[in-house]
Short mmCIF file of N, CA and C and ligand atoms in Angstrom, two decimals:
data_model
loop_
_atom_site.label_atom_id
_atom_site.label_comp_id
_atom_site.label_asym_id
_atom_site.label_seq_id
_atom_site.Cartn_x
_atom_site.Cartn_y
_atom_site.Cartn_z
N UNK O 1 16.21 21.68 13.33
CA UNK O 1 15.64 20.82 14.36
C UNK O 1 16.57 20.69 15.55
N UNK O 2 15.91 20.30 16.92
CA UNK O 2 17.28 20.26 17.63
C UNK O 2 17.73 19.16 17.70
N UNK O 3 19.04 19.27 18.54
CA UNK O 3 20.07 18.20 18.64
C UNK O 3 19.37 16.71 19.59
N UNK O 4 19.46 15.77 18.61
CA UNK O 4 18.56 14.71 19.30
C UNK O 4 19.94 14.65 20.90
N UNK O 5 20.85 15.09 21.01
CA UNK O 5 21.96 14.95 22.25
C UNK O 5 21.59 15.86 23.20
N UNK O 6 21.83 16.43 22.53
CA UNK O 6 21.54 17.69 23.69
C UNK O 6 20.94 18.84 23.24
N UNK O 7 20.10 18.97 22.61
CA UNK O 7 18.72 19.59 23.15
C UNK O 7 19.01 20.61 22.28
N UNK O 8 20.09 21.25 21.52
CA UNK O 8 20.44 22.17 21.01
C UNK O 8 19.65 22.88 19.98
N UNK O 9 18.87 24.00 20.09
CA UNK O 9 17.96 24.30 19.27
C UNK O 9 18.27 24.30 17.69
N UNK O 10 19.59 23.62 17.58
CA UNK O 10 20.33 24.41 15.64
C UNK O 10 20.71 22.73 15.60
N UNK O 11 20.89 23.49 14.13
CA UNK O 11 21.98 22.09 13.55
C UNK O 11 22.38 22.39 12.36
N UNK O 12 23.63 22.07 11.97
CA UNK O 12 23.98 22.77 10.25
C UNK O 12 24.06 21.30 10.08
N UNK O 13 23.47 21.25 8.20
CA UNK O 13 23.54 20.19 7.73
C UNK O 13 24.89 20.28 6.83
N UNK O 14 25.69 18.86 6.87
CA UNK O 14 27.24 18.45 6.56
C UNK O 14 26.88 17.63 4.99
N UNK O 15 26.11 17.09 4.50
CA UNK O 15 25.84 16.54 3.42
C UNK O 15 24.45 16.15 3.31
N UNK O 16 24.25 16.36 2.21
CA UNK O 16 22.77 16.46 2.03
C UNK O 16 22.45 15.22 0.48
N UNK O 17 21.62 14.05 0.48
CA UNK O 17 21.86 13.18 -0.76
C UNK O 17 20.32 12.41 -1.14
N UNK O 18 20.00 12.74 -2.28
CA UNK O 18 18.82 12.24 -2.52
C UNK O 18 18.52 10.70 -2.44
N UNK O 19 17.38 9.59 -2.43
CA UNK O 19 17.29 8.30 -2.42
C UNK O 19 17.44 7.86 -3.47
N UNK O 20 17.81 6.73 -3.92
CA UNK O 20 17.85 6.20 -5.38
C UNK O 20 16.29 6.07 -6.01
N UNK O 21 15.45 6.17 -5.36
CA UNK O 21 14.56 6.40 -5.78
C UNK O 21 13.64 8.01 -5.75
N UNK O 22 14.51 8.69 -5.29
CA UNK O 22 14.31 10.35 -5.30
C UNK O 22 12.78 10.73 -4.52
N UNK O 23 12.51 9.64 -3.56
CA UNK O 23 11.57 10.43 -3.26
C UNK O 23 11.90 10.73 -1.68
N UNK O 24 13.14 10.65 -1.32
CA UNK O 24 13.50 11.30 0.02
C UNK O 24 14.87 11.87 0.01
N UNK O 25 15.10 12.70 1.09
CA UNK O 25 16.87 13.14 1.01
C UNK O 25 17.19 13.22 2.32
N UNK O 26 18.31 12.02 2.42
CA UNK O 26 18.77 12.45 4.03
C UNK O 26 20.56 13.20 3.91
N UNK O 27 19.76 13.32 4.87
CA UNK O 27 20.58 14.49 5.39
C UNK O 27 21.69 14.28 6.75
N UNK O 28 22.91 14.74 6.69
CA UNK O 28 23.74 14.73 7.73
C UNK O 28 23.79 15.69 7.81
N UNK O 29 23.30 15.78 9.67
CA UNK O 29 23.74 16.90 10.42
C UNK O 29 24.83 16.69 11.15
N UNK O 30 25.12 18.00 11.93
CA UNK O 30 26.31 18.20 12.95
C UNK O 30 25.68 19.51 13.99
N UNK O 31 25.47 19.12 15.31
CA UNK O 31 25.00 20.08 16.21
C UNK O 31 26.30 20.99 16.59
N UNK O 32 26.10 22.14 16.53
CA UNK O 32 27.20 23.18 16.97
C UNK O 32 27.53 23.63 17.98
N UNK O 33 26.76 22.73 19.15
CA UNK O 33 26.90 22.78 20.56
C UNK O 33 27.52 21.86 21.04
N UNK O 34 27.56 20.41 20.58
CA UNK O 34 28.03 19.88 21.14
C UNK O 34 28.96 18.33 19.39
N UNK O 35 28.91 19.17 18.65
CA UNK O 35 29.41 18.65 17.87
C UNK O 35 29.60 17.46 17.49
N UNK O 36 28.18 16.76 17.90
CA UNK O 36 27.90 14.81 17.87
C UNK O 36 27.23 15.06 16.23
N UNK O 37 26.86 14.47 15.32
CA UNK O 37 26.24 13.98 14.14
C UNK O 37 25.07 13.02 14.22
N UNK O 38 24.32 13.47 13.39
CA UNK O 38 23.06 13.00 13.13
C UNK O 38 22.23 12.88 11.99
N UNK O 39 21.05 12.03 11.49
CA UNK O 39 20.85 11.91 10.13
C UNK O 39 19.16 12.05 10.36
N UNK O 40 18.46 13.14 9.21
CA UNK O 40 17.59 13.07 8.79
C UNK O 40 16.82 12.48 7.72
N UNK O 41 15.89 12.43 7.73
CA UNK O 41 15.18 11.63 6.52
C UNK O 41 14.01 12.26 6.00
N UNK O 42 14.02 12.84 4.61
CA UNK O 42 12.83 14.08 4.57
C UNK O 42 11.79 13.57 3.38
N UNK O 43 11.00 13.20 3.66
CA UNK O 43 10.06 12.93 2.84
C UNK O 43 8.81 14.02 2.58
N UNK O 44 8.08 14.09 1.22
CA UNK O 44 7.02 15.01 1.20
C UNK O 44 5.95 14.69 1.91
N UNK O 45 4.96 15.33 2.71
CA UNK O 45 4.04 14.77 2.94
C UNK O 45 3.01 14.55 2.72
N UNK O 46 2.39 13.64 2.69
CA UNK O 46 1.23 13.31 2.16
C UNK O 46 0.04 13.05 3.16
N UNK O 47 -0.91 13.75 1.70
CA UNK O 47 -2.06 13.74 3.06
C UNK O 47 -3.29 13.56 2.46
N UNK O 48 -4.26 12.36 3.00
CA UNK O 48 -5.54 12.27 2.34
C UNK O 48 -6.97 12.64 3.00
N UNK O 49 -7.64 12.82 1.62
CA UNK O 49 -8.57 13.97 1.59
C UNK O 49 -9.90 12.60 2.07
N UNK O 50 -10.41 12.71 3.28
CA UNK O 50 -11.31 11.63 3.64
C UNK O 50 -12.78 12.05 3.01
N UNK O 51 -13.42 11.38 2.83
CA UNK O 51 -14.73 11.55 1.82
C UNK O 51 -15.51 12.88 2.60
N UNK O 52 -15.73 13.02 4.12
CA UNK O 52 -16.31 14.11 4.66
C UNK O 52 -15.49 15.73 4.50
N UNK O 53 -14.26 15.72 4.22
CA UNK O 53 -13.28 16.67 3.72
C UNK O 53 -12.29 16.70 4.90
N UNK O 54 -12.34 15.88 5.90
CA UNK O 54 -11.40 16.46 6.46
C UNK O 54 -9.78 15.56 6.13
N UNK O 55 -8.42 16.37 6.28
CA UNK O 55 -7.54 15.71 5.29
C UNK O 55 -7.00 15.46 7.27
N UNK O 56 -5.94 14.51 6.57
CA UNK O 56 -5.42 13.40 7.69
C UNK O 56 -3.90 13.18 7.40
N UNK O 57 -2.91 12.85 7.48
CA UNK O 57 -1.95 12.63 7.32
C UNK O 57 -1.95 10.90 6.52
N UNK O 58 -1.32 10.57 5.44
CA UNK O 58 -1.44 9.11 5.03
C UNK O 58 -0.64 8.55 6.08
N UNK O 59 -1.14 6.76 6.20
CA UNK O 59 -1.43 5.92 7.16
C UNK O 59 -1.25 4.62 6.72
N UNK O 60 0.12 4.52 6.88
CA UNK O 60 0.39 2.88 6.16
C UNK O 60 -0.29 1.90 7.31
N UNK O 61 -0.35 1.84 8.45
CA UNK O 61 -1.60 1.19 9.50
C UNK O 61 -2.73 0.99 8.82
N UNK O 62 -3.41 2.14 8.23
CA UNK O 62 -4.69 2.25 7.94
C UNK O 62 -4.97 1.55 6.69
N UNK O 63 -3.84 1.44 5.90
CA UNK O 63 -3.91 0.57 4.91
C UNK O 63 -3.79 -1.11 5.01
N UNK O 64 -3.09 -1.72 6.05
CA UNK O 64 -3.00 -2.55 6.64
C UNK O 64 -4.24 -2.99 7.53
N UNK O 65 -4.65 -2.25 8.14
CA UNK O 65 -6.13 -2.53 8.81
C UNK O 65 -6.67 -2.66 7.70
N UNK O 66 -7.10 -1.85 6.53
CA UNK O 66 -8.07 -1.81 5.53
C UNK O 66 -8.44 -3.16 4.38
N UNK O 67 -7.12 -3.65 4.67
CA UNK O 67 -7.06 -4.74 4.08
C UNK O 67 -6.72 -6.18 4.69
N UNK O 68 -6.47 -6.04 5.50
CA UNK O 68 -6.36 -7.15 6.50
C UNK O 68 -7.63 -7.79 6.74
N UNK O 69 -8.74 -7.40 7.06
CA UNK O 69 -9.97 -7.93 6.49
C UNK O 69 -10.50 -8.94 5.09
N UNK O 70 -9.93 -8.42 4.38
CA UNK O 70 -10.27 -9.35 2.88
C UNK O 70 -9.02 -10.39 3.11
N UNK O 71 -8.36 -9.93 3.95
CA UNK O 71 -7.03 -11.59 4.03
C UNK O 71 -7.11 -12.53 4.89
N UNK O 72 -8.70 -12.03 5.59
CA UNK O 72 -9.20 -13.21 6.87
C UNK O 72 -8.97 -14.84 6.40
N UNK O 73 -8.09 -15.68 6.84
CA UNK O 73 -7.83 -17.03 6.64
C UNK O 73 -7.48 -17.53 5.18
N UNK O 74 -6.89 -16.33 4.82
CA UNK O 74 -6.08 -16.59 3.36
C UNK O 74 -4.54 -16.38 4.02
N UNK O 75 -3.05 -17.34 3.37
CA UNK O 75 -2.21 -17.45 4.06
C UNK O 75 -1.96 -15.93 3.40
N UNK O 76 -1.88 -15.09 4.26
CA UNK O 76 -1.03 -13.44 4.41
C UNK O 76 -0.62 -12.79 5.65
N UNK O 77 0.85 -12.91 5.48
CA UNK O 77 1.23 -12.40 7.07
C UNK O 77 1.63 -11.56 7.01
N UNK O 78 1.96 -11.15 8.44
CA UNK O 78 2.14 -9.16 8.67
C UNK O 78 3.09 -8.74 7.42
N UNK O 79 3.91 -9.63 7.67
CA UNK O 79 5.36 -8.87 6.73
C UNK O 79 4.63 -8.75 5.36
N UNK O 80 3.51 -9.39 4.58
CA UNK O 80 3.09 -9.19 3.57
C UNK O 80 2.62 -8.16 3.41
N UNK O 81 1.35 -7.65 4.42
CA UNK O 81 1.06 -6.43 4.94
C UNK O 81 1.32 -5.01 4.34
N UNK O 82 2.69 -5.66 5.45
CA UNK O 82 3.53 -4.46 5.31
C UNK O 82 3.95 -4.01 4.40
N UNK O 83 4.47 -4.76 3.47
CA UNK O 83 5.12 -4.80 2.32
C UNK O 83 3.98 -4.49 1.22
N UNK O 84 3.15 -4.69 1.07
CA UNK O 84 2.19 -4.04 0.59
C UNK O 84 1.85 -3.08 0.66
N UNK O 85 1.39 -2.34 1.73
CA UNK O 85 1.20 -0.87 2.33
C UNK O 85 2.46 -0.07 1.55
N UNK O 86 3.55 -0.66 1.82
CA UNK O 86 4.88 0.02 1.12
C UNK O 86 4.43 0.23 -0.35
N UNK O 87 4.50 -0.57 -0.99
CA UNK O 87 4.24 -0.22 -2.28
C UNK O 87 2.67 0.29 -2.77
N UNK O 88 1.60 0.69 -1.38
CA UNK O 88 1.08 1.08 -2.10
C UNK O 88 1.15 3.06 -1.83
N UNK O 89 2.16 2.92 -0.85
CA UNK O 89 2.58 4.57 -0.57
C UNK O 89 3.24 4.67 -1.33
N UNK O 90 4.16 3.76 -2.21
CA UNK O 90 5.56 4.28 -3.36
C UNK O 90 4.67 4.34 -4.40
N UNK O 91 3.52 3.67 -4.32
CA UNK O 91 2.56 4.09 -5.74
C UNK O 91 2.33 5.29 -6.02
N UNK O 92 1.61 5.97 -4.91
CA UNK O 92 1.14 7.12 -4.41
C UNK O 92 2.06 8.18 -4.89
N UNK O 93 3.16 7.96 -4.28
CA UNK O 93 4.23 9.09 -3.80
C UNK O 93 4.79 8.94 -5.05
N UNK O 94 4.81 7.47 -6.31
CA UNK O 94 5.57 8.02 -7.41
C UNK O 94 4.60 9.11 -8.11
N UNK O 95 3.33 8.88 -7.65
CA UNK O 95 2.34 9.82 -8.69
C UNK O 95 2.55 11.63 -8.67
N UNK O 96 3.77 11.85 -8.02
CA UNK O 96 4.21 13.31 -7.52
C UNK O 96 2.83 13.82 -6.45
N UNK O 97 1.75 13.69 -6.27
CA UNK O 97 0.49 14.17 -5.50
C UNK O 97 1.06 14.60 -4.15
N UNK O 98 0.66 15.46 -3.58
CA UNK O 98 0.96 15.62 -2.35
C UNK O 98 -0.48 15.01 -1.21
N UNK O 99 -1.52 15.40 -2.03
CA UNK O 99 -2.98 14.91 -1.14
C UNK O 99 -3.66 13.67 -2.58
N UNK O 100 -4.02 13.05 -1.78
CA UNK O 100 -5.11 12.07 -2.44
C UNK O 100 -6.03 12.01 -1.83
N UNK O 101 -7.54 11.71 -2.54
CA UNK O 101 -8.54 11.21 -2.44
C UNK O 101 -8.57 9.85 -1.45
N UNK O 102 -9.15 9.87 -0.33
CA UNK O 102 -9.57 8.55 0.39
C UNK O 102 -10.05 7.41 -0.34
N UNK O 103 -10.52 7.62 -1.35
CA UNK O 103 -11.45 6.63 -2.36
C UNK O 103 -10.65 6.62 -3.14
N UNK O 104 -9.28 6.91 -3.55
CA UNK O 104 -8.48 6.76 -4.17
C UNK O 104 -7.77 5.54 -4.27
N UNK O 105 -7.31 5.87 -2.79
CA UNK O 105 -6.25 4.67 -1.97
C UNK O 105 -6.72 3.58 -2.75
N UNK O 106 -7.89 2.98 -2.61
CA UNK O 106 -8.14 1.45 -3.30
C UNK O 106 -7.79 1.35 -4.20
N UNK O 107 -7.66 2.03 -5.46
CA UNK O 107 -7.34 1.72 -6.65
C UNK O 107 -6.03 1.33 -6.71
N UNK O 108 -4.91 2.50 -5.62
CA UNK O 108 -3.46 1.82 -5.62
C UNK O 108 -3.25 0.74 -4.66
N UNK O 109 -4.34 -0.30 -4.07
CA UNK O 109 -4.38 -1.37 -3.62
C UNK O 109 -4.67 -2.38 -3.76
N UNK O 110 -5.39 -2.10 -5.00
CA UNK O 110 -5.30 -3.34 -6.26
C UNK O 110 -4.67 -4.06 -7.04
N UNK O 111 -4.42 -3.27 -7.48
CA UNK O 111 -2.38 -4.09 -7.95
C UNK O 111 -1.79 -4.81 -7.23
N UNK O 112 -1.27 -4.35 -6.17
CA UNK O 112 -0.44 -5.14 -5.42
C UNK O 112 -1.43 -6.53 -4.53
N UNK O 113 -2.11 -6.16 -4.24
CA UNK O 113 -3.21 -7.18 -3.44
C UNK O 113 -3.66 -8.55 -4.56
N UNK O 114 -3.48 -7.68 -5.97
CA UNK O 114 -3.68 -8.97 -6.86
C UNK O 114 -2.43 -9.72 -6.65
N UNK O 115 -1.60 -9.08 -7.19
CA UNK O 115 -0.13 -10.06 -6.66
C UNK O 115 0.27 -10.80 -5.58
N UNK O 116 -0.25 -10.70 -4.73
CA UNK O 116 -0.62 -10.91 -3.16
C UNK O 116 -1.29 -12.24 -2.96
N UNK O 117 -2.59 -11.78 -3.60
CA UNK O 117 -3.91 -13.19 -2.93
C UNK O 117 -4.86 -12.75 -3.66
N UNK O 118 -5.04 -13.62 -4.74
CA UNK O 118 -6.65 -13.34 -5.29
C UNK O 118 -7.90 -13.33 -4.97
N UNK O 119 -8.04 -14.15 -3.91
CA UNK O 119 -9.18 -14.23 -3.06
C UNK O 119 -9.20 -13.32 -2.51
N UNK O 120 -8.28 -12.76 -1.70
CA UNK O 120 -8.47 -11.52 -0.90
C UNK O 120 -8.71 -9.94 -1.87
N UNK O 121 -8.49 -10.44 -2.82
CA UNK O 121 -8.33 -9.34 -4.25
C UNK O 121 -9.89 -9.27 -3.99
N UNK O 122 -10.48 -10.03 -4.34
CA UNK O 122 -11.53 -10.30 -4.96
C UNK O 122 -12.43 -9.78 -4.01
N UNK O 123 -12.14 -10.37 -2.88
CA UNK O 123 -13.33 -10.03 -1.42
C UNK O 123 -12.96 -8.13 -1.77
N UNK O 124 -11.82 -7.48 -1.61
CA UNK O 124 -11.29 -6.13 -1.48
C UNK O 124 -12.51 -5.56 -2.52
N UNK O 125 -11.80 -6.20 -3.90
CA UNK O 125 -12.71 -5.41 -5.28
C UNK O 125 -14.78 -5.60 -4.63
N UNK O 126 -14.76 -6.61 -4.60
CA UNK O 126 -15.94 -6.26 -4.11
C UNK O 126 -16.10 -5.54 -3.46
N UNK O 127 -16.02 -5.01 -2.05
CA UNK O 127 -16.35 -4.32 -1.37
C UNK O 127 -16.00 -2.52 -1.59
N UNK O 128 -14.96 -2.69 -2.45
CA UNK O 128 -14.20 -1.09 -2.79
C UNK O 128 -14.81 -0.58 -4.35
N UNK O 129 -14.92 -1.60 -4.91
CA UNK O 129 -16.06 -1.15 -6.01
C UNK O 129 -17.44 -1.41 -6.09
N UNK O 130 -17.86 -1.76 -4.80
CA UNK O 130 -19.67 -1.85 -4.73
C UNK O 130 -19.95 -3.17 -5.45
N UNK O 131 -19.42 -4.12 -5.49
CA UNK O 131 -20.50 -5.19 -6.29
C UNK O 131 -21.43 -5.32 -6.30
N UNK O 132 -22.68 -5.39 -6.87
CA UNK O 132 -23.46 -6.01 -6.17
C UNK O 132 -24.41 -7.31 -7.19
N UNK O 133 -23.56 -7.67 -8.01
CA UNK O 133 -24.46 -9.20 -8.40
C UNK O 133 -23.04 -10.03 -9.09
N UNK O 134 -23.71 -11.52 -9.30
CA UNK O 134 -22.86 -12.71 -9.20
C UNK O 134 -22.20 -11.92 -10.88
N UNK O 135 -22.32 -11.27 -11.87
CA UNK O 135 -21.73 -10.56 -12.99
C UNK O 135 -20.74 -9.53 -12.95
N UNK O 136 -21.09 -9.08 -11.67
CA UNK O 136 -19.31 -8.22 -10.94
C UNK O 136 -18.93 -9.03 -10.74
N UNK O 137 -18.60 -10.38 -9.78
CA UNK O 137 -17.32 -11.09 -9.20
C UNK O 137 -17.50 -11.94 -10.41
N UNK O 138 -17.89 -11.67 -11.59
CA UNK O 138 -17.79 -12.96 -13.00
C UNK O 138 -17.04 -12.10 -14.05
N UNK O 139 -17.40 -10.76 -13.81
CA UNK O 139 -16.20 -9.89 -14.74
C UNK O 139 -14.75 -9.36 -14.18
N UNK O 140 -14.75 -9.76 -12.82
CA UNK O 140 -13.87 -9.77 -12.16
C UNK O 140 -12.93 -10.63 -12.25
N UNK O 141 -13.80 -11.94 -12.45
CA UNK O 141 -12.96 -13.21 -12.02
C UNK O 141 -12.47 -13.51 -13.59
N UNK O 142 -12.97 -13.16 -14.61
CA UNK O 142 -12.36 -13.40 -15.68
C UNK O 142 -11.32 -12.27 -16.23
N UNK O 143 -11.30 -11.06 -15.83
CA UNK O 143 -10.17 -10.42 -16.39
C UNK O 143 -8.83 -11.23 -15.21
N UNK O 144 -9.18 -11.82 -13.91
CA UNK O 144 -7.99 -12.65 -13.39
C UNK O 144 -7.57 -13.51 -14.55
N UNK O 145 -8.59 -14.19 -14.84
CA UNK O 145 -8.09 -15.43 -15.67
C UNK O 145 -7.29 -14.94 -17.31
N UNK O 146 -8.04 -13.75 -17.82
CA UNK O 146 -7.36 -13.14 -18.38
C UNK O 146 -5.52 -13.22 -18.55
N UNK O 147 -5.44 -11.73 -17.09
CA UNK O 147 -4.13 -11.88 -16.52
C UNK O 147 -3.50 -13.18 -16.97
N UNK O 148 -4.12 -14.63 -15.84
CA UNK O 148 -3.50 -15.63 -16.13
C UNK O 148 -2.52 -16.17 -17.10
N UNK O 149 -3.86 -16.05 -18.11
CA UNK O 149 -3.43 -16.53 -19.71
C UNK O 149 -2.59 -15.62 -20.10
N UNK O 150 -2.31 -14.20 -19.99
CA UNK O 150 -1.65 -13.79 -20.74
C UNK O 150 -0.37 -13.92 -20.08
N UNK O 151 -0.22 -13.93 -18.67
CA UNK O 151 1.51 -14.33 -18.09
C UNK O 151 1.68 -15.54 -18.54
N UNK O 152 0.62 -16.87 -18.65
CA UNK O 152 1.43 -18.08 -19.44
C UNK O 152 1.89 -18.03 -20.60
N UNK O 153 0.88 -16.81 -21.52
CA UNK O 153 1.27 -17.39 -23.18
C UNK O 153 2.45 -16.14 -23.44
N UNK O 154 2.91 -15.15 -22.81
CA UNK O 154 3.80 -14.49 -22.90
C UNK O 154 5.29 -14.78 -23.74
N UNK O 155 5.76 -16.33 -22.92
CA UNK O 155 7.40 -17.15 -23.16
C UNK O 155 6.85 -17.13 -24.67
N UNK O 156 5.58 -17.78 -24.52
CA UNK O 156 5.39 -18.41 -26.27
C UNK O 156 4.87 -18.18 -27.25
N UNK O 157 4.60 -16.59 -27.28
CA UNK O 157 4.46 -15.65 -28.36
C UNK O 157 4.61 -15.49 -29.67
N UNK O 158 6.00 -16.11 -30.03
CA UNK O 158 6.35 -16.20 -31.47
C UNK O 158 6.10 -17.51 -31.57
N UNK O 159 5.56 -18.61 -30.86
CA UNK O 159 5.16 -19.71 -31.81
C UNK O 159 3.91 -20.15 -32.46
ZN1 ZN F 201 24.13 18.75 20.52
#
């Protein structure tokens, strides 16, 4: 790549070190023109396959728009967002995939969105799994309560 300094079409890389979570490796360069240092960051890329076929580059925005809707006047702010979107690309990206399914994405936005805001869970699941009667958001709403019970009775298992 060239030299973000000066323009230099080369660059030899000086150390090269994977993430603690191995799904990136940056890299130190050194331009041979003008011998300033610089750091890359190399991730695989990923790219999803939109329901009409055409593939797109993944879009932590688009995941954030996508869901920002079901968080209309539930307390969730950007930084939640964001932080969401994150883990739902580290979902992704732990799954080794290089392309996913568009209709995919939701499923790794469930998880975290439950952890998030249930209401907004709930508005999401509806709309990303088609509800369409008061026995979806009632089998919905009880595997929550489910969940519930089972993070309370967890501590008290052996009694
Ligand atoms: Zn240079």
């Amino acid at each position: 790549m060239f030299c973000p300094f000066c323009r230099y079409p080369d660059s030899r890389v000086i150390d090269s070190r994977t993430s603690d979570d191995g799904l990136s490796i940056r890299r130190r360069r050194q331009c041979p023109d003008c011998g300033r240092r610089f750091s890359t960051n190399e991730t695989a890329s990923l790219s999803v396959i939109k329901r009409n076929g055409v593939v797109e580059p993944f879009s932590r925005e688009k995941i954030v728009s996508g869901v920002r809707k079901a968080c209309q006047g539930r307390p969730v702010t950007d930084t939640d967002l964001a932080v969401l979107a994150q883990k739902v690309e580290e979902a992704i990206r732990a799954t080794g995939a290089a392309q996913i399914e568009a209709n995919d994405i939701g499923l790794s936005i469930l998880p975290p969105l439950k952890e998030l805001d249930e209401v907004a869970y709930l508005r999401f699941a509806s709309v990303y799994q088609a509800f369409d009667s008061l026995e979806d958001f009632e089998s919905a709403i009880t595997l929550l309560r489910t969940d519930h019970d089972t993070r309370v009775d967890a501590p008290t298992q052996d009694l």
